[in-house]
Coordinates of C-alpha atoms and ligand atoms in Angstrom, one line a residue:
M27 CA 10.0 63.7 -28.5
T28 CA 6.6 61.7 -29.9
S29 CA 4.2 60.1 -27.0
A30 CA 3.1 57.5 -25.9
K31 CA 0.1 57.4 -28.0
T32 CA 1.0 58.4 -30.6
R33 CA 3.5 56.2 -31.5
K34 CA 3.1 53.1 -33.8
R35 CA 4.0 50.2 -31.7
V36 CA 6.6 47.2 -32.7
L37 CA 6.9 43.9 -31.9
S38 CA 9.9 41.8 -32.2
G39 CA 11.3 38.6 -31.1
M40 CA 14.1 35.8 -31.2
R41 CA 14.2 32.2 -30.4
P42 CA 16.6 32.0 -27.6
T43 CA 19.2 29.4 -29.4
G44 CA 22.7 30.6 -27.9
K45 CA 24.9 33.6 -27.9
L46 CA 24.2 36.1 -31.2
H47 CA 27.0 36.8 -33.7
L48 CA 27.5 39.2 -35.6
G49 CA 25.0 38.3 -38.3
N50 CA 22.1 38.8 -35.8
Y51 CA 23.6 42.1 -34.7
V52 CA 23.5 43.6 -38.5
G53 CA 20.2 41.3 -38.9
A54 CA 17.9 42.6 -36.7
L55 CA 19.4 44.1 -33.3
Q56 CA 21.1 47.2 -34.2
N57 CA 17.9 48.1 -35.9
W58 CA 15.5 47.2 -33.3
V59 CA 17.9 49.7 -31.0
R60 CA 17.4 52.4 -33.2
M61 CA 13.7 52.2 -33.7
Q62 CA 13.1 52.3 -30.0
D63 CA 12.7 56.1 -29.8
E64 CA 10.5 56.3 -33.2
Y65 CA 8.3 53.7 -31.3
E66 CA 7.0 51.7 -28.6
C67 CA 8.3 48.9 -28.7
F68 CA 8.0 45.3 -27.3
F69 CA 11.1 42.7 -27.7
E70 CA 10.3 38.9 -27.0
V71 CA 12.7 36.3 -26.2
A72 CA 10.1 33.6 -28.2
D73 CA 11.3 30.6 -25.6
W74 CA 7.9 28.6 -26.6
H75 CA 9.1 29.0 -29.9
A76 CA 12.7 26.9 -29.8
L77 CA 10.4 24.4 -28.2
T78 CA 8.3 23.7 -31.2
T79 CA 11.7 22.0 -32.5
D80 CA 13.7 20.9 -29.0
Y81 CA 11.4 20.0 -27.3
A82 CA 13.0 17.2 -26.4
D83 CA 15.3 18.4 -24.4
T84 CA 14.9 21.4 -22.5
S85 CA 17.4 21.5 -20.3
R86 CA 19.1 25.3 -21.6
V87 CA 15.7 27.1 -22.8
K88 CA 16.1 28.9 -19.4
E89 CA 19.9 29.5 -19.3
N90 CA 19.7 30.2 -23.4
S91 CA 17.0 33.4 -22.5
L92 CA 18.8 34.9 -20.1
D93 CA 21.9 35.1 -22.5
V94 CA 19.8 36.2 -25.3
V95 CA 19.0 39.3 -23.3
L96 CA 22.3 40.0 -22.0
D97 CA 23.7 40.4 -25.4
W98 CA 20.5 42.1 -26.0
L99 CA 20.7 44.9 -23.0
A100 CA 24.6 44.8 -24.3
A101 CA 23.7 46.0 -27.8
G102 CA 21.7 48.8 -26.1
L103 CA 18.3 47.8 -26.1
D104 CA 17.0 49.8 -23.5
P105 CA 14.0 48.7 -20.5
Q106 CA 13.1 52.3 -19.9
K107 CA 12.6 52.7 -23.3
S108 CA 11.4 49.2 -24.5
V109 CA 9.5 46.7 -22.8
I110 CA 11.2 43.9 -22.7
F111 CA 10.3 40.3 -21.6
I112 CA 9.5 36.9 -22.0
Q113 CA 6.7 34.5 -23.9
S114 CA 6.0 32.0 -21.8
H115 CA 6.0 34.2 -18.7
V116 CA 3.2 36.4 -20.5
P117 CA 0.1 33.1 -21.3
A118 CA -2.5 34.7 -22.4
H119 CA 0.2 34.6 -25.4
A120 CA -1.5 30.7 -25.1
E121 CA -5.0 31.7 -24.4
L122 CA -5.1 33.8 -27.9
H123 CA -3.0 31.0 -29.8
L124 CA -5.7 28.4 -29.4
L125 CA -7.9 30.9 -30.8
F126 CA -6.7 31.5 -33.4
S127 CA -5.3 27.9 -33.3
M128 CA -9.8 27.4 -34.7
V129 CA -10.1 30.0 -37.0
T130 CA -6.5 28.8 -39.2
P131 CA -7.4 26.3 -42.3
L132 CA -4.7 23.7 -42.2
G133 CA -4.0 24.4 -45.7
W134 CA -2.6 28.2 -45.0
L135 CA 0.0 26.2 -42.4
E136 CA 0.7 23.4 -44.8
R137 CA 1.7 26.0 -47.0
V138 CA 4.1 28.3 -45.3
P139 CA 7.3 28.1 -46.9
T140 CA 9.5 27.7 -43.1
Y141 CA 7.3 24.8 -42.5
K142 CA 7.8 23.0 -45.7
E143 CA 12.0 23.0 -46.0
Q144 CA 12.1 22.6 -42.3
R145 CA 10.1 19.9 -42.5
E146 CA 12.7 18.3 -45.5
N147 CA 15.8 19.7 -44.3
I148 CA 15.7 18.4 -40.3
K149 CA 15.7 15.1 -40.4
D150 CA 17.4 15.0 -36.2
K151 CA 14.4 15.6 -35.3
D152 CA 10.2 14.4 -35.3
L153 CA 8.8 17.9 -36.5
G154 CA 5.5 15.9 -37.1
T155 CA 3.9 18.1 -34.0
Y156 CA 0.7 19.4 -33.6
G157 CA 2.9 22.8 -32.7
F158 CA 5.4 22.8 -35.1
L159 CA 2.7 23.3 -37.5
G160 CA 0.9 26.4 -35.9
Y161 CA 4.8 28.0 -34.8
P162 CA 3.0 30.7 -37.2
V163 CA 0.0 30.7 -35.6
L164 CA 1.9 31.7 -31.9
Q165 CA 3.2 33.6 -33.5
A166 CA 0.4 35.8 -35.1
A167 CA -0.8 36.2 -31.1
D168 CA 3.1 37.3 -30.7
I169 CA 2.5 40.2 -32.2
L170 CA -1.5 40.8 -32.6
I171 CA -2.0 40.4 -28.7
Y172 CA 0.0 44.0 -28.8
K173 CA -2.2 45.3 -32.0
A174 CA 1.5 45.9 -33.1
D175 CA 1.9 47.9 -36.5
V176 CA 5.2 47.3 -37.3
V177 CA 6.9 43.7 -37.1
P178 CA 10.5 44.2 -38.1
V179 CA 12.1 41.0 -39.4
G180 CA 14.5 39.2 -41.8
E181 CA 13.1 37.6 -45.3
D182 CA 11.8 34.7 -44.1
Q183 CA 10.3 35.8 -41.6
V184 CA 7.4 38.1 -44.1
A185 CA 5.6 34.7 -44.7
H186 CA 4.8 34.6 -40.8
V187 CA 4.3 38.0 -41.0
E188 CA 1.6 37.7 -44.3
L189 CA 0.0 34.7 -42.4
T190 CA -0.6 37.3 -39.0
R191 CA -2.6 39.3 -41.2
E192 CA -4.7 36.5 -42.9
V193 CA -5.1 35.6 -39.1
A194 CA -5.9 38.6 -37.8
R195 CA -8.8 39.2 -41.1
R196 CA -10.2 36.2 -40.7
F197 CA -10.6 36.8 -37.2
N198 CA -12.1 40.4 -37.3
G199 CA -14.2 38.6 -39.9
F200 CA -15.9 36.3 -37.5
Y201 CA -15.8 38.6 -34.5
P202 CA -16.6 42.3 -35.0
A203 CA -15.2 44.2 -32.2
T204 CA -18.0 45.5 -29.3
G205 CA -16.3 48.9 -28.2
G206 CA -13.5 50.8 -28.6
G207 CA -12.6 49.4 -32.5
I208 CA -9.5 51.0 -34.6
Y209 CA -9.4 53.7 -37.1
K210 CA -9.1 51.9 -40.3
S211 CA -6.9 55.6 -40.9
A212 CA -6.7 59.0 -40.2
P213 CA -9.7 61.1 -40.5
P214 CA -8.9 63.8 -43.2
P215 CA -9.0 67.1 -42.4
G216 CA -12.1 68.8 -41.3
G217 CA -14.1 64.8 -42.2
S218 CA -15.5 62.5 -39.7
F219 CA -13.9 59.7 -38.3
T220 CA -14.4 56.1 -40.3
W221 CA -14.6 53.7 -37.2
T222 CA -13.8 50.0 -38.5
R223 CA -15.0 48.2 -35.6
D224 CA -11.9 45.4 -35.9
V225 CA -10.4 43.8 -33.0
F226 CA -6.9 43.4 -34.7
P227 CA -4.6 45.3 -36.8
E228 CA -3.0 43.8 -39.5
P229 CA 0.6 44.1 -38.9
Q230 CA 3.3 45.4 -41.5
S231 CA 6.5 43.8 -41.6
L232 CA 9.3 46.3 -41.7
L233 CA 12.3 44.4 -43.7
T234 CA 15.5 45.0 -42.5
P235 CA 17.6 46.3 -44.6
A236 CA 19.2 42.8 -45.5
A237 CA 23.5 44.0 -45.0
K238 CA 25.0 41.3 -46.5
L239 CA 26.7 39.8 -43.8
P240 CA 29.2 36.8 -44.6
G241 CA 30.9 34.3 -42.3
T242 CA 34.8 33.6 -41.7
D243 CA 34.7 30.3 -45.0
G244 CA 32.5 33.7 -46.9
R245 CA 28.6 31.8 -46.9
K246 CA 26.2 34.1 -44.7
M247 CA 27.1 34.0 -41.1
S248 CA 24.8 30.8 -39.6
K249 CA 25.6 29.5 -36.6
S250 CA 24.6 26.5 -38.4
Y251 CA 27.7 26.9 -40.8
G252 CA 30.2 27.8 -37.5
N253 CA 31.4 30.3 -39.3
T254 CA 30.3 33.0 -36.9
I255 CA 32.0 36.2 -34.5
L256 CA 29.7 36.4 -31.8
L257 CA 28.9 39.4 -29.9
T258 CA 31.1 38.0 -26.9
D259 CA 34.3 36.7 -28.9
P260 CA 36.8 38.5 -27.1
E261 CA 39.4 40.6 -29.0
P262 CA 41.9 37.6 -29.8
V263 CA 39.2 35.8 -31.0
V264 CA 38.0 38.2 -33.5
R265 CA 41.1 39.1 -34.0
Q266 CA 42.2 35.0 -34.9
K267 CA 38.8 34.4 -36.3
L268 CA 39.6 37.4 -39.4
K269 CA 43.1 36.1 -40.1
T270 CA 41.4 32.2 -41.3
M271 CA 38.9 34.6 -43.3
V272 CA 38.4 33.8 -47.0
T273 CA 39.5 36.7 -49.1
D274 CA 39.5 37.2 -53.0
P275 CA 40.7 34.2 -54.7
A276 CA 41.7 36.0 -57.2
R277 CA 44.8 37.4 -54.7
V278 CA 46.3 34.6 -54.7
R279 CA 50.1 35.7 -53.8
R280 CA 50.9 39.7 -52.5
S281 CA 52.0 41.1 -55.3
D282 CA 48.6 40.4 -57.1
A283 CA 45.7 43.0 -57.6
G284 CA 42.7 42.0 -55.5
N285 CA 38.8 42.9 -55.5
P286 CA 37.3 44.1 -52.0
D287 CA 34.2 44.3 -54.1
V288 CA 34.0 40.1 -54.6
C289 CA 36.3 40.3 -51.0
P290 CA 34.6 39.0 -47.3
V291 CA 36.8 40.7 -46.0
G292 CA 35.7 43.9 -48.0
D293 CA 32.6 43.0 -47.2
L294 CA 32.9 43.3 -43.3
H295 CA 34.6 46.9 -44.4
K296 CA 31.9 48.7 -46.4
I297 CA 29.7 47.7 -42.8
F298 CA 31.9 48.0 -39.9
S299 CA 34.9 50.4 -41.1
S300 CA 35.5 54.1 -41.4
K301 CA 35.4 55.9 -44.9
E302 CA 38.8 56.6 -44.6
T303 CA 39.8 53.1 -44.1
M304 CA 37.4 52.3 -46.9
A305 CA 38.9 53.9 -49.2
K306 CA 42.9 52.8 -48.0
V307 CA 41.4 49.1 -49.0
N308 CA 40.3 50.0 -51.5
S309 CA 43.0 51.9 -54.0
G310 CA 45.3 49.4 -51.4
C311 CA 44.0 45.7 -52.2
R312 CA 43.3 46.7 -56.3
S313 CA 46.9 48.2 -56.7
A314 CA 48.3 45.2 -54.3
S315 CA 50.2 48.1 -52.7
I316 CA 48.8 46.4 -49.0
G317 CA 48.6 42.7 -48.1
C318 CA 45.5 40.9 -47.0
I319 CA 46.9 40.5 -42.9
E320 CA 46.9 44.0 -42.8
C321 CA 43.7 44.4 -44.5
K322 CA 42.2 42.1 -41.9
G323 CA 44.0 43.8 -38.9
W324 CA 42.0 46.6 -40.2
A325 CA 38.5 44.9 -40.3
A326 CA 39.9 43.8 -36.7
D327 CA 40.4 47.0 -35.7
A328 CA 36.7 48.0 -36.3
L329 CA 34.8 44.9 -35.0
V330 CA 36.7 45.1 -31.7
T331 CA 35.7 49.2 -31.7
L332 CA 32.1 47.9 -32.0
L333 CA 31.9 45.3 -29.3
N334 CA 33.9 46.6 -27.2
P335 CA 31.7 48.7 -25.3
M336 CA 28.9 46.1 -25.9
Q337 CA 31.3 43.7 -23.7
E338 CA 31.6 46.0 -21.2
K339 CA 28.5 46.8 -20.4
R340 CA 27.5 42.6 -20.7
K341 CA 29.9 42.4 -18.0
K342 CA 27.3 44.5 -15.6
Y343 CA 25.0 41.6 -16.3
E344 CA 27.2 39.0 -16.1
Q345 CA 28.5 39.8 -12.8
N346 CA 24.7 39.9 -11.6
P347 CA 22.6 38.0 -13.7
R348 CA 19.6 38.6 -11.0
L349 CA 19.7 43.2 -12.7
A350 CA 18.7 41.0 -16.2
W351 CA 16.2 38.8 -14.8
D352 CA 14.7 41.8 -12.9
I353 CA 14.6 43.5 -16.3
L354 CA 13.0 40.5 -18.1
E355 CA 9.6 39.9 -14.5
E356 CA 9.5 44.0 -15.0
G357 CA 8.9 43.4 -18.5
S358 CA 7.1 40.6 -18.6
R359 CA 4.9 42.2 -16.0
R360 CA 4.2 45.5 -18.8
A361 CA 3.4 42.9 -22.0
S362 CA 1.0 40.9 -19.5
A363 CA -1.0 43.9 -18.5
A364 CA -1.3 45.4 -22.6
A365 CA -1.8 41.4 -23.5
A366 CA -4.6 41.5 -20.7
A367 CA -5.9 44.5 -22.5
T368 CA -6.4 43.2 -26.0
M369 CA -7.6 39.9 -24.5
N370 CA -10.7 41.8 -23.0
D371 CA -11.3 42.6 -26.7
V372 CA -10.9 39.3 -27.7
R373 CA -13.4 37.5 -25.2
A374 CA -16.2 40.4 -25.9
A375 CA -15.8 40.4 -29.1
M376 CA -16.4 36.1 -29.4
G377 CA -19.3 37.1 -27.2
M378 CA -17.3 35.3 -23.9
S379 CA -16.2 37.7 -22.2
L380 CA -15.6 36.9 -18.2
D381 CA -18.5 39.2 -17.0
F382 CA -22.0 37.8 -15.6
E383 CA -24.5 38.4 -18.0
A384 CA -28.5 37.8 -16.8
P385 CA -29.6 34.7 -19.6
K386 CA -31.7 36.3 -22.4
P387 CA -35.4 35.7 -22.5
A388 CA -36.5 33.3 -25.0
P389 CA -37.7 35.0 -28.0
G390 CA -41.2 35.9 -27.9
K391 CA -42.1 36.0 -24.3
Ligands
LIG410 N1 9.8 33.2 -35.8 C1 10.5 34.5 -34.9 C2 12.1 33.9 -35.8 O1 12.7 33.1 -36.0 C3 10.7 35.0 -33.8 C4 9.9 35.2 -33.7 C5 8.5 35.0 -32.8 C6 9.3 36.4 -33.2 N2 8.1 35.2 -32.2 C7 8.0 36.6 -33.2 C8 9.7 37.6 -34.7 C9 6.9 37.5 -33.8 C10 9.0 38.9 -35.2 C11 7.7 38.9 -34.6 O2 12.7 34.3 -35.8
LIG411 FE1 40.4 41.4 -49.1 FE2 41.6 43.1 -48.9 FE3 43.0 41.1 -49.5 FE4 41.4 43.0 -50.3 S1 43.4 43.5 -49.6 S2 41.6 40.7 -51.0 S3 39.4 43.7 -49.6 S4 41.6 41.1 -47.6

């Protein structure tokens, strides 16, 4: 077991926008669960980020935050191993966001691909706000306030981590650390330490190996397509959704041979089924000796096997949501302590520490 001091730090987050689906699980959550033993992990419910688009109606934000945490706990995030918290309960994020907003050029934000895309595509909300443009600045504050080394994210978030690195570099350039700088690299054997007097490390994004998870219509599984299988779907719902799932279009009749490599159900098998089942699917589909209904039943079996234990675990928290809330409060306390340490470094580097300092005598006197 590596000790906390030698372990690298991870921070990642999700916006609380409703119950999680299998795509969220394979795309992020499963990876987070695995990282808990190797890294010192911070996982954040980014409720302020949710406000950047949904500021007009905040009635469900809190409920959604609790919901997302239930899914996290059910999937195996462990409060004994990781710090699990809500962004808005650690107000220092807002202070760092403000300071970063001073040094972040507008052009950097206007060039972020997700910004341009969403401005063009989302027409039912007014996204011409200061907060929406500043989304990546807030994300930079989330990451850097914990001096995270590694940020596990999907492809769509890489540009935000890149901007985070640029903000770190610019801040470090303006405001060298006054004490307790960080090592740029490990000292060579027998060699001396190289100090960089930087407040912030530049975090690396860690791309989640993008398992292509199709939804029931064959397109990428996504809430906005309405083609999801939720982590909370009960067995009959999972089986029903599988029944309506699209298959290899070449397999029109039962007697037509198919190809699991071009079938969304085949993709599910590749991700969730055992080698033995996969072998049966491959030979049975290609020789038309199995039907799609049978094949989908096996895929449903694999999903149910995965989801059942999660749903069991979730029950405990559903029956007593206070338990989950306590975990968040405790996590937010631990996160606040880590954030406070960084904010001390930040204020000191900027010459704005909270300590009293006698005024300096005028030069030449
Ligand atoms: N922007 C991320 C998303 O939409 C959520 C997020 C907020 C995040 N803060 C973060 C991800 C910090 C990684 C690190 O998925
Ligand atoms: Fe897809 Fe399975 Fe039908 Fe083959 S048998 S087309 S893999 S559902």
